[in-house]
PDB file of C-alpha atoms in Angstrom:
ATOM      1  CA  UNK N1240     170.014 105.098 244.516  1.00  0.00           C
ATOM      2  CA  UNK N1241     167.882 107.437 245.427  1.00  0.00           C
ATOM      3  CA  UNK N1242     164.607 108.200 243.170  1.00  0.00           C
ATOM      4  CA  UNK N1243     162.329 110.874 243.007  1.00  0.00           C
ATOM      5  CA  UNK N1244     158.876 110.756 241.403  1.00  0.00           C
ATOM      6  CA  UNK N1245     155.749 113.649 241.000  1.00  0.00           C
ATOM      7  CA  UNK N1246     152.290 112.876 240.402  1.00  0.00           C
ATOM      8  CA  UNK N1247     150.606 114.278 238.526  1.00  0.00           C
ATOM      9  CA  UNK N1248     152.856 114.895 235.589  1.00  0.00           C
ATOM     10  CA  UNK N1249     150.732 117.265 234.151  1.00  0.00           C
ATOM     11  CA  UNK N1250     147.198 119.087 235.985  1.00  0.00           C
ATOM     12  CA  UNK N1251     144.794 121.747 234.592  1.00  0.00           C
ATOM     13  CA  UNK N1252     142.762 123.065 236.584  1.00  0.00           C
ATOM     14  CA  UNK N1253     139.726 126.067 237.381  1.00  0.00           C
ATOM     15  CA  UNK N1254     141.089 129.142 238.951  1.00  0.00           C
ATOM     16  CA  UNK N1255     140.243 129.522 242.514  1.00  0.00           C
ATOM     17  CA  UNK N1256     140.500 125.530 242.965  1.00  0.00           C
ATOM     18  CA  UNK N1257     142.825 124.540 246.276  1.00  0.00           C
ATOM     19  CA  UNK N1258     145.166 121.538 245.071  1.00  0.00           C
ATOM     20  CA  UNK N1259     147.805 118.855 245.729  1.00  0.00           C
ATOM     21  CA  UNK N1260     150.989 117.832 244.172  1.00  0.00           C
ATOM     22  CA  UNK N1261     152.593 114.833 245.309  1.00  0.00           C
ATOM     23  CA  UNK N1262     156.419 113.785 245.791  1.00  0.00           C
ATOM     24  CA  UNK N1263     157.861 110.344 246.823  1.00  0.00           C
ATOM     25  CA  UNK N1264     161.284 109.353 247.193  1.00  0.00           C
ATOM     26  CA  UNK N1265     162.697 105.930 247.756  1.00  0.00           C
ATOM     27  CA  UNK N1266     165.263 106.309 250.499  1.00  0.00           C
ATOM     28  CA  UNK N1267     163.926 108.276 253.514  1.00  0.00           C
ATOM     29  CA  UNK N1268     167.393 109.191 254.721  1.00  0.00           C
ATOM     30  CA  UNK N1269     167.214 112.738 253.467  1.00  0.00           C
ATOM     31  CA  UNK N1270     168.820 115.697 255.004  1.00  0.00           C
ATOM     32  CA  UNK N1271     165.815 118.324 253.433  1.00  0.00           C
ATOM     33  CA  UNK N1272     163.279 118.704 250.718  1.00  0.00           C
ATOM     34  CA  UNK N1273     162.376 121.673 248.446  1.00  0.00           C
ATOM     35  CA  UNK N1274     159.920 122.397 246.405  1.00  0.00           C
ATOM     36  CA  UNK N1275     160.944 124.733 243.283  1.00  0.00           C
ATOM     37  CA  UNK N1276     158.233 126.172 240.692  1.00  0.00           C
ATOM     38  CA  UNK N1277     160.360 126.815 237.107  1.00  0.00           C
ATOM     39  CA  UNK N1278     158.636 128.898 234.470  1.00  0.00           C
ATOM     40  CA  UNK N1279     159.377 127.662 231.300  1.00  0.00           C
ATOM     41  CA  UNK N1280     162.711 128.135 230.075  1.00  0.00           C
ATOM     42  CA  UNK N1281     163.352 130.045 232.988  1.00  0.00           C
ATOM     43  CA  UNK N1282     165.780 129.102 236.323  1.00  0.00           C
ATOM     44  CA  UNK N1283     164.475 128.042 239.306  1.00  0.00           C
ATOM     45  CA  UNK N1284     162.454 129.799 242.093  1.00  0.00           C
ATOM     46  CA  UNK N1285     162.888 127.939 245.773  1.00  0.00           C
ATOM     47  CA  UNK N1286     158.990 127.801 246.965  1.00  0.00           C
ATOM     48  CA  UNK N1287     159.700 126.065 250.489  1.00  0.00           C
ATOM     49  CA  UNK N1288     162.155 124.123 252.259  1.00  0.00           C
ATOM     50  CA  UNK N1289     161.674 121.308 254.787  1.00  0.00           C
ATOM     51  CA  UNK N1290     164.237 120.409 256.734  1.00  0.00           C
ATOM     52  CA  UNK N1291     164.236 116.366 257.615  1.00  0.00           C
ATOM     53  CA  UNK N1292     163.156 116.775 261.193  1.00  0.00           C
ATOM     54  CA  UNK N1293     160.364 119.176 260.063  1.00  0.00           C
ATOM     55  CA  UNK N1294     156.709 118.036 258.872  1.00  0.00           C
ATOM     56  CA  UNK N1295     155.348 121.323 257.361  1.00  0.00           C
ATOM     57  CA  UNK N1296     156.297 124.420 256.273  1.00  0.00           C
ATOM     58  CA  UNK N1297     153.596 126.927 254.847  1.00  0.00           C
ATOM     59  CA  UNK N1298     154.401 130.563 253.004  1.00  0.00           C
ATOM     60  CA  UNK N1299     151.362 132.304 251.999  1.00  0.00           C
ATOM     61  CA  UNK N1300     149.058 129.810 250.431  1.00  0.00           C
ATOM     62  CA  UNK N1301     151.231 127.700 249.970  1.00  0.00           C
ATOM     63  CA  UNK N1302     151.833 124.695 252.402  1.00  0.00           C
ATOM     64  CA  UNK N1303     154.594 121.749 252.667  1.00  0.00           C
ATOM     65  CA  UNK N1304     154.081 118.542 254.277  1.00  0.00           C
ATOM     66  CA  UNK N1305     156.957 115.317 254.898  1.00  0.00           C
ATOM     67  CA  UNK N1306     156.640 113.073 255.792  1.00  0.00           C
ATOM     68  CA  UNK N1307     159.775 111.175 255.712  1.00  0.00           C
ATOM     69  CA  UNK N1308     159.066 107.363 256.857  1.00  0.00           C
ATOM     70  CA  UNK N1309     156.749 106.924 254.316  1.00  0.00           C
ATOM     71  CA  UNK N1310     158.918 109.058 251.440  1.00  0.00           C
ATOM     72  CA  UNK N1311     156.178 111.641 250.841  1.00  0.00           C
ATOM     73  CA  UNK N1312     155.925 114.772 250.382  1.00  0.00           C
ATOM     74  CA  UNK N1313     152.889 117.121 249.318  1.00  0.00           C
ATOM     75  CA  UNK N1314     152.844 120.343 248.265  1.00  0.00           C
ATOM     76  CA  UNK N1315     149.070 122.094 248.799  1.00  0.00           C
ATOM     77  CA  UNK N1316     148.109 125.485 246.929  1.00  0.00           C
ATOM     78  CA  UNK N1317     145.158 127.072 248.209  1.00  0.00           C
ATOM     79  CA  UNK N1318     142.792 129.313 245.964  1.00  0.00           C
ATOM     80  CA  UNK N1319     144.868 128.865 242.809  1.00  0.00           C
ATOM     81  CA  UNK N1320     145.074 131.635 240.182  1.00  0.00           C
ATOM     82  CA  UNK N1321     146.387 131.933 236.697  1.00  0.00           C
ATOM     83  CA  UNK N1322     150.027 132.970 237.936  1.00  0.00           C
ATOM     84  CA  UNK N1323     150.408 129.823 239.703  1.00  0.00           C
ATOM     85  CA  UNK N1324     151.009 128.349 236.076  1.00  0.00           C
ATOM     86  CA  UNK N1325     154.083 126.880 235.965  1.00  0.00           C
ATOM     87  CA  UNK N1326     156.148 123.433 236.908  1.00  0.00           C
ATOM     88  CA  UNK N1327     156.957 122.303 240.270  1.00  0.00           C
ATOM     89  CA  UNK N1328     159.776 120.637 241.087  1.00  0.00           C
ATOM     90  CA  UNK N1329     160.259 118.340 244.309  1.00  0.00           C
ATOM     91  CA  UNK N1330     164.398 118.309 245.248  1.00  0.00           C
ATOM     92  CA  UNK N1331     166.303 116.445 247.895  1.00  0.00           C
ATOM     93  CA  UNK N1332     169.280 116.630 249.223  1.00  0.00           C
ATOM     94  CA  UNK N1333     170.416 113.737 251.098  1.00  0.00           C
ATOM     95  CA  UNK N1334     173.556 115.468 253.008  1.00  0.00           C
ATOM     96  CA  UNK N1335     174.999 119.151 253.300  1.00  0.00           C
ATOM     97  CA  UNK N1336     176.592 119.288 249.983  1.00  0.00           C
ATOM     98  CA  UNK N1337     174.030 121.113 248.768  1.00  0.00           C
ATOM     99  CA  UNK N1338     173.737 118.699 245.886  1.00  0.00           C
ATOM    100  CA  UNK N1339     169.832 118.071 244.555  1.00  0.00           C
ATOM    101  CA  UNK N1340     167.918 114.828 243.084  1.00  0.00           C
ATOM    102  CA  UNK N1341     164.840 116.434 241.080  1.00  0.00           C
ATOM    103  CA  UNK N1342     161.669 114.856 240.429  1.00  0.00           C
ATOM    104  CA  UNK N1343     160.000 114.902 236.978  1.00  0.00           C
ATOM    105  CA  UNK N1344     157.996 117.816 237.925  1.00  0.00           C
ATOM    106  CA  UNK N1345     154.363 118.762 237.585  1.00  0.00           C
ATOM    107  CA  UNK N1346     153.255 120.692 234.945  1.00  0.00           C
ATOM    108  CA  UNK N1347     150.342 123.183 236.292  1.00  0.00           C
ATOM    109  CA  UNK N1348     148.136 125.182 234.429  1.00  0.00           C
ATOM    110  CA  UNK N1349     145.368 127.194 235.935  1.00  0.00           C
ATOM    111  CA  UNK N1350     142.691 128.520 234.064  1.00  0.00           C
ATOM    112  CA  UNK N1351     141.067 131.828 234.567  1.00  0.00           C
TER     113      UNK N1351
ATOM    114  CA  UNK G1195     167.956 138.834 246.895  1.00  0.00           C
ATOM    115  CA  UNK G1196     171.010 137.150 245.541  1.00  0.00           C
ATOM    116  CA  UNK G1197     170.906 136.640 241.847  1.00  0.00           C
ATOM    117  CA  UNK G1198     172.837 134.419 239.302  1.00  0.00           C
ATOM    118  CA  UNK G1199     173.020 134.944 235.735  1.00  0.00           C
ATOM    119  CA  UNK G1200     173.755 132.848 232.584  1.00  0.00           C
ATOM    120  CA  UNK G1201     174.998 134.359 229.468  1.00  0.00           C
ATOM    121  CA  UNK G1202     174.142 133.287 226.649  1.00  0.00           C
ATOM    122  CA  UNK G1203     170.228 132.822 227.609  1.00  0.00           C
ATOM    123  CA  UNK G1204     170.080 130.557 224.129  1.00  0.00           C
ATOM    124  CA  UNK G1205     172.875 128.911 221.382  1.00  0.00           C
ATOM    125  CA  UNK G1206     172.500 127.429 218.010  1.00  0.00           C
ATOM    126  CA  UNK G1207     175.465 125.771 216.267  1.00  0.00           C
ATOM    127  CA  UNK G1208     176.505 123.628 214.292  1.00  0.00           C
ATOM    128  CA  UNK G1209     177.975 119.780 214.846  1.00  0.00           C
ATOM    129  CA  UNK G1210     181.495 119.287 216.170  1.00  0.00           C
ATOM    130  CA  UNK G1211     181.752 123.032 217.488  1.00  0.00           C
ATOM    131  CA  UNK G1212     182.331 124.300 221.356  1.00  0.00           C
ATOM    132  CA  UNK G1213     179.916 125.746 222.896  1.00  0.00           C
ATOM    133  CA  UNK G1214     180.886 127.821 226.158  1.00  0.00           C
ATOM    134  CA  UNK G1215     178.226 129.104 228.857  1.00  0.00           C
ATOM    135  CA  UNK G1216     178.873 131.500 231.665  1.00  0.00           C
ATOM    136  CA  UNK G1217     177.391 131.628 235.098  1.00  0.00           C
ATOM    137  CA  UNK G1218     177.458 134.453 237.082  1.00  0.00           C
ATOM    138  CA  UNK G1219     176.891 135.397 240.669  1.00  0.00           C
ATOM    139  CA  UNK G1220     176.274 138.920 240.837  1.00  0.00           C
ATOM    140  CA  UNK G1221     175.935 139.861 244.461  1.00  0.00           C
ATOM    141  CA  UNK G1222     177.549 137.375 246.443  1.00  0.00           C
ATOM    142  CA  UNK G1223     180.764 135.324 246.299  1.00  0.00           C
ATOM    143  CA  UNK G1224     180.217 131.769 244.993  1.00  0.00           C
ATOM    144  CA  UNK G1225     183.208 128.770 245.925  1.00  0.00           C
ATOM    145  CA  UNK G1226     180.869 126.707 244.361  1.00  0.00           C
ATOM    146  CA  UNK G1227     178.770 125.922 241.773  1.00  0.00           C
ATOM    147  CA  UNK G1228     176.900 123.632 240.256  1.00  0.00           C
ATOM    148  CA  UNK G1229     176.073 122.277 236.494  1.00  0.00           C
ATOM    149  CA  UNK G1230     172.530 120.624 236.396  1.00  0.00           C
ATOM    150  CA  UNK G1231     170.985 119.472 233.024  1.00  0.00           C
ATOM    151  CA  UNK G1232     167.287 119.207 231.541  1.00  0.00           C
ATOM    152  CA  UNK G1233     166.619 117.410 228.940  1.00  0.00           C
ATOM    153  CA  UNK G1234     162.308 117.906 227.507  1.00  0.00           C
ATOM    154  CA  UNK G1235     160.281 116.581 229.812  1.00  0.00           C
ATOM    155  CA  UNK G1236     162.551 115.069 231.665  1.00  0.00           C
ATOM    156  CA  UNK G1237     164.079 116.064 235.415  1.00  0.00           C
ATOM    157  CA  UNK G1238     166.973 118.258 235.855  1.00  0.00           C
ATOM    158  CA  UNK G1239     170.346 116.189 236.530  1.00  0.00           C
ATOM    159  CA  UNK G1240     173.341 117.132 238.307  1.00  0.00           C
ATOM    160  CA  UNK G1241     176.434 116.875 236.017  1.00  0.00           C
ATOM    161  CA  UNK G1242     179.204 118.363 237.872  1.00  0.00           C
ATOM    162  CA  UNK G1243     180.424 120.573 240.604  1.00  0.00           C
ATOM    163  CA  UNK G1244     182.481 123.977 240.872  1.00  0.00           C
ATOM    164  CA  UNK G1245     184.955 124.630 242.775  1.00  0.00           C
ATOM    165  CA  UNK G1246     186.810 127.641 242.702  1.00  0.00           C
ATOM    166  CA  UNK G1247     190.613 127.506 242.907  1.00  0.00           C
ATOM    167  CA  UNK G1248     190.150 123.354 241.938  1.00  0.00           C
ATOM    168  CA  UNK G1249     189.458 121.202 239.483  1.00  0.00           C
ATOM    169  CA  UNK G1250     185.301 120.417 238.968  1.00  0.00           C
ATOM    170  CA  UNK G1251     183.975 116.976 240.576  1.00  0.00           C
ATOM    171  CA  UNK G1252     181.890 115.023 237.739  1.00  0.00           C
ATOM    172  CA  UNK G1253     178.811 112.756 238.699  1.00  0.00           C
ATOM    173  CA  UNK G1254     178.938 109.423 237.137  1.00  0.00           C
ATOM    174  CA  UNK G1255     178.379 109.025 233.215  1.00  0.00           C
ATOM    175  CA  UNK G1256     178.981 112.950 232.715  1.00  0.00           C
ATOM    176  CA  UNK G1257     182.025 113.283 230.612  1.00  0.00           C
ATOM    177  CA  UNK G1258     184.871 115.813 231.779  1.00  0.00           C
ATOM    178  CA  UNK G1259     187.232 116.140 228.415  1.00  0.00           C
ATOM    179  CA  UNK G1260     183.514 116.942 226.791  1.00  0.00           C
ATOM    180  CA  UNK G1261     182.074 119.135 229.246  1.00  0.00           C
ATOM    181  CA  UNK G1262     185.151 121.432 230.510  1.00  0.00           C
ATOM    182  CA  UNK G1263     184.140 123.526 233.551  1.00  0.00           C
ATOM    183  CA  UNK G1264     186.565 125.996 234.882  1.00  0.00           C
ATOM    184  CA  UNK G1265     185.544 128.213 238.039  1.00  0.00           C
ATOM    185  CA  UNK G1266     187.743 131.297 237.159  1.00  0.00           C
ATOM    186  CA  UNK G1267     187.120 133.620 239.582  1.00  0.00           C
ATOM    187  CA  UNK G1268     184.677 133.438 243.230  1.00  0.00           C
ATOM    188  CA  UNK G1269     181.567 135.143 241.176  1.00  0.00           C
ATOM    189  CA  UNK G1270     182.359 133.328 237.647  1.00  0.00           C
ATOM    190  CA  UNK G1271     181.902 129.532 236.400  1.00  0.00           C
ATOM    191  CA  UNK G1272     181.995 128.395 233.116  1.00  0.00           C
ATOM    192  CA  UNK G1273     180.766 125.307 231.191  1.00  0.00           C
ATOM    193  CA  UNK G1274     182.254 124.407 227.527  1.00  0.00           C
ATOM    194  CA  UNK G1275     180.998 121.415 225.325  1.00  0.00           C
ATOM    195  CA  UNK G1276     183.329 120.837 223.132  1.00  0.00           C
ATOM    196  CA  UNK G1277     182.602 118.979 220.339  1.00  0.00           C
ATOM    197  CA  UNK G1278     178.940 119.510 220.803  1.00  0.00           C
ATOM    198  CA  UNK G1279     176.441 117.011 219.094  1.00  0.00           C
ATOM    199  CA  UNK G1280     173.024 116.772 218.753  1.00  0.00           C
ATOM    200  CA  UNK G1281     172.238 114.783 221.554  1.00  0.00           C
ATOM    201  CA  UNK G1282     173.982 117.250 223.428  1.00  0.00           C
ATOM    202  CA  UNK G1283     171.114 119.694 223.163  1.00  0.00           C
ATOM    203  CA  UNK G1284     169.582 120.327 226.486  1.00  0.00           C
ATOM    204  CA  UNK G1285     168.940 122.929 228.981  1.00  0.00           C
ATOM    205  CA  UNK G1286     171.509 123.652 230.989  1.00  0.00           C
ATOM    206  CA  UNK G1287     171.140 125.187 234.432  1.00  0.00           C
ATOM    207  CA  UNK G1288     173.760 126.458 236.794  1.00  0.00           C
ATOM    208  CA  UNK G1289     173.503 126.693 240.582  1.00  0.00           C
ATOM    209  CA  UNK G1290     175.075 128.663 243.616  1.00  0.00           C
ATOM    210  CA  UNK G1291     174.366 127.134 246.900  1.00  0.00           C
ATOM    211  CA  UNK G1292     172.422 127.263 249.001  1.00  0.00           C
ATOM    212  CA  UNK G1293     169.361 127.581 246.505  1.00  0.00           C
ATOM    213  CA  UNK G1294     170.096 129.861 244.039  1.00  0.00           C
ATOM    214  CA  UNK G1295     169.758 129.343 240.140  1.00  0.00           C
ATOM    215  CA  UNK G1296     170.488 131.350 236.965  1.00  0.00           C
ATOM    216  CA  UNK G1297     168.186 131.366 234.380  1.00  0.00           C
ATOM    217  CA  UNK G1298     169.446 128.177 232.049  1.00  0.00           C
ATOM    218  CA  UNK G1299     171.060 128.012 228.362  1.00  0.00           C
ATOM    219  CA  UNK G1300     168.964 126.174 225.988  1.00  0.00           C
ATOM    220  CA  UNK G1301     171.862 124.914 223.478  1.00  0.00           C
ATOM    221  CA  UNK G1302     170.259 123.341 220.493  1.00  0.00           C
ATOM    222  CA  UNK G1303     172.954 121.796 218.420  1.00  0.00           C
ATOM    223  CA  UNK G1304     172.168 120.955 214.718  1.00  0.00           C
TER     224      UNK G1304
END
């Protein structure tokens, strides 16, 4: 069974600080990865999608890695800023049914 | 972009009533959707799939006489729990593929 875990849970941090959230899965056999941020008690906003035989993907300052042999994933945000506050979800889907496993998230909170 | 929206955004009631939630797709045609779950603090968790013109799929441990799902129509998917307790009280998030969500139903049952 696949499982999906975020560290940290929870990270405050300065504005203008560049940081990484981490994702790690147990079974490598994905077929892509997302990462979603999700204001609170809001839906859910798709930030990037790698597809398995990708490494990276980058949007803005935003940037992606897999790296699927070892079951990590990292999501970097450069130059942070108070409207980056929110929780960031890691998703897999493991075939084309579109189906997702979530992480636990990250909470993020930037302060100005 | 497409958008999906969830009516009612947030439900009280009381123990032992139904509870239903709508999901819409507004611009786009949806054969599927999907039901995920959120419970504080905690990750969100597929409970059941869509389909439109079939009956839903159910992922193991979700209960299907206590959370009905009918897909009436390609841009409309309900969810009732019937009989809703308080450990039913979650967030509840629907889904049209490929990545779109609605904005959730916080159901607090007392």
């Amino acid at each position: 069974k696949q499982e999906v875990t975020q560290i940290p849970a929870a990270l405050s941090v300065p504005e203008g600080e560049n940081l990484v959230l981490n994702c790690s899965f147990t079974d490598s056999a994905i077929y892509n990865l997302q990462w979603f941020r999700q204001d609170p008690g809001k839906g859910l906003t798709s930030l990037l999608l790698i597809q398995s035989s990708q490494r990276e993907q980058t949007s803005g300052r935003l940037n992606a890695s897999l790296d699927k042999s070892s079951g990590r994933s990292t999501l970097y945000i450069a130059a942070s800023q108070p409207g980056d506050s929110a929780t960031y979800l890691c998703a897999l889907m493991m075939d084309s049914s579109y189906k997702l496993i979530f992480g636990s998230g990250t909470r993020l909170l930037v302060r100005p | 972009g497409a958008v999906v929206s969830q009516h009612p955004s947030r439900v009280i009631c009381k123990s032992g009533t139904s509870v239903k939630i709508e999901c819409r797709s507004l611009d786009f045609q949806a054969t599927t959707m999907f039901w995920y779950r959120q419970f504080p603090k905690q990750s969100l968790m597929l409970m059941a799939t869509s389909n439109e013109g079939s009956k839903a799929t159910y992922e193991q441990g979700v209960e299907k006489d206590k959370f009905l799902i009918n897909h009436a129509s390609l841009t409309l998917s309900t969810l009732t729990v019937t009989s809703a307790h308080p450990e039913d009280s979650s967030f509840y998030i629907c889904s049209a593929p490929p990545k779109y969500f609605g904005p959730g139903t916080r159901l607090t049952v007392l």
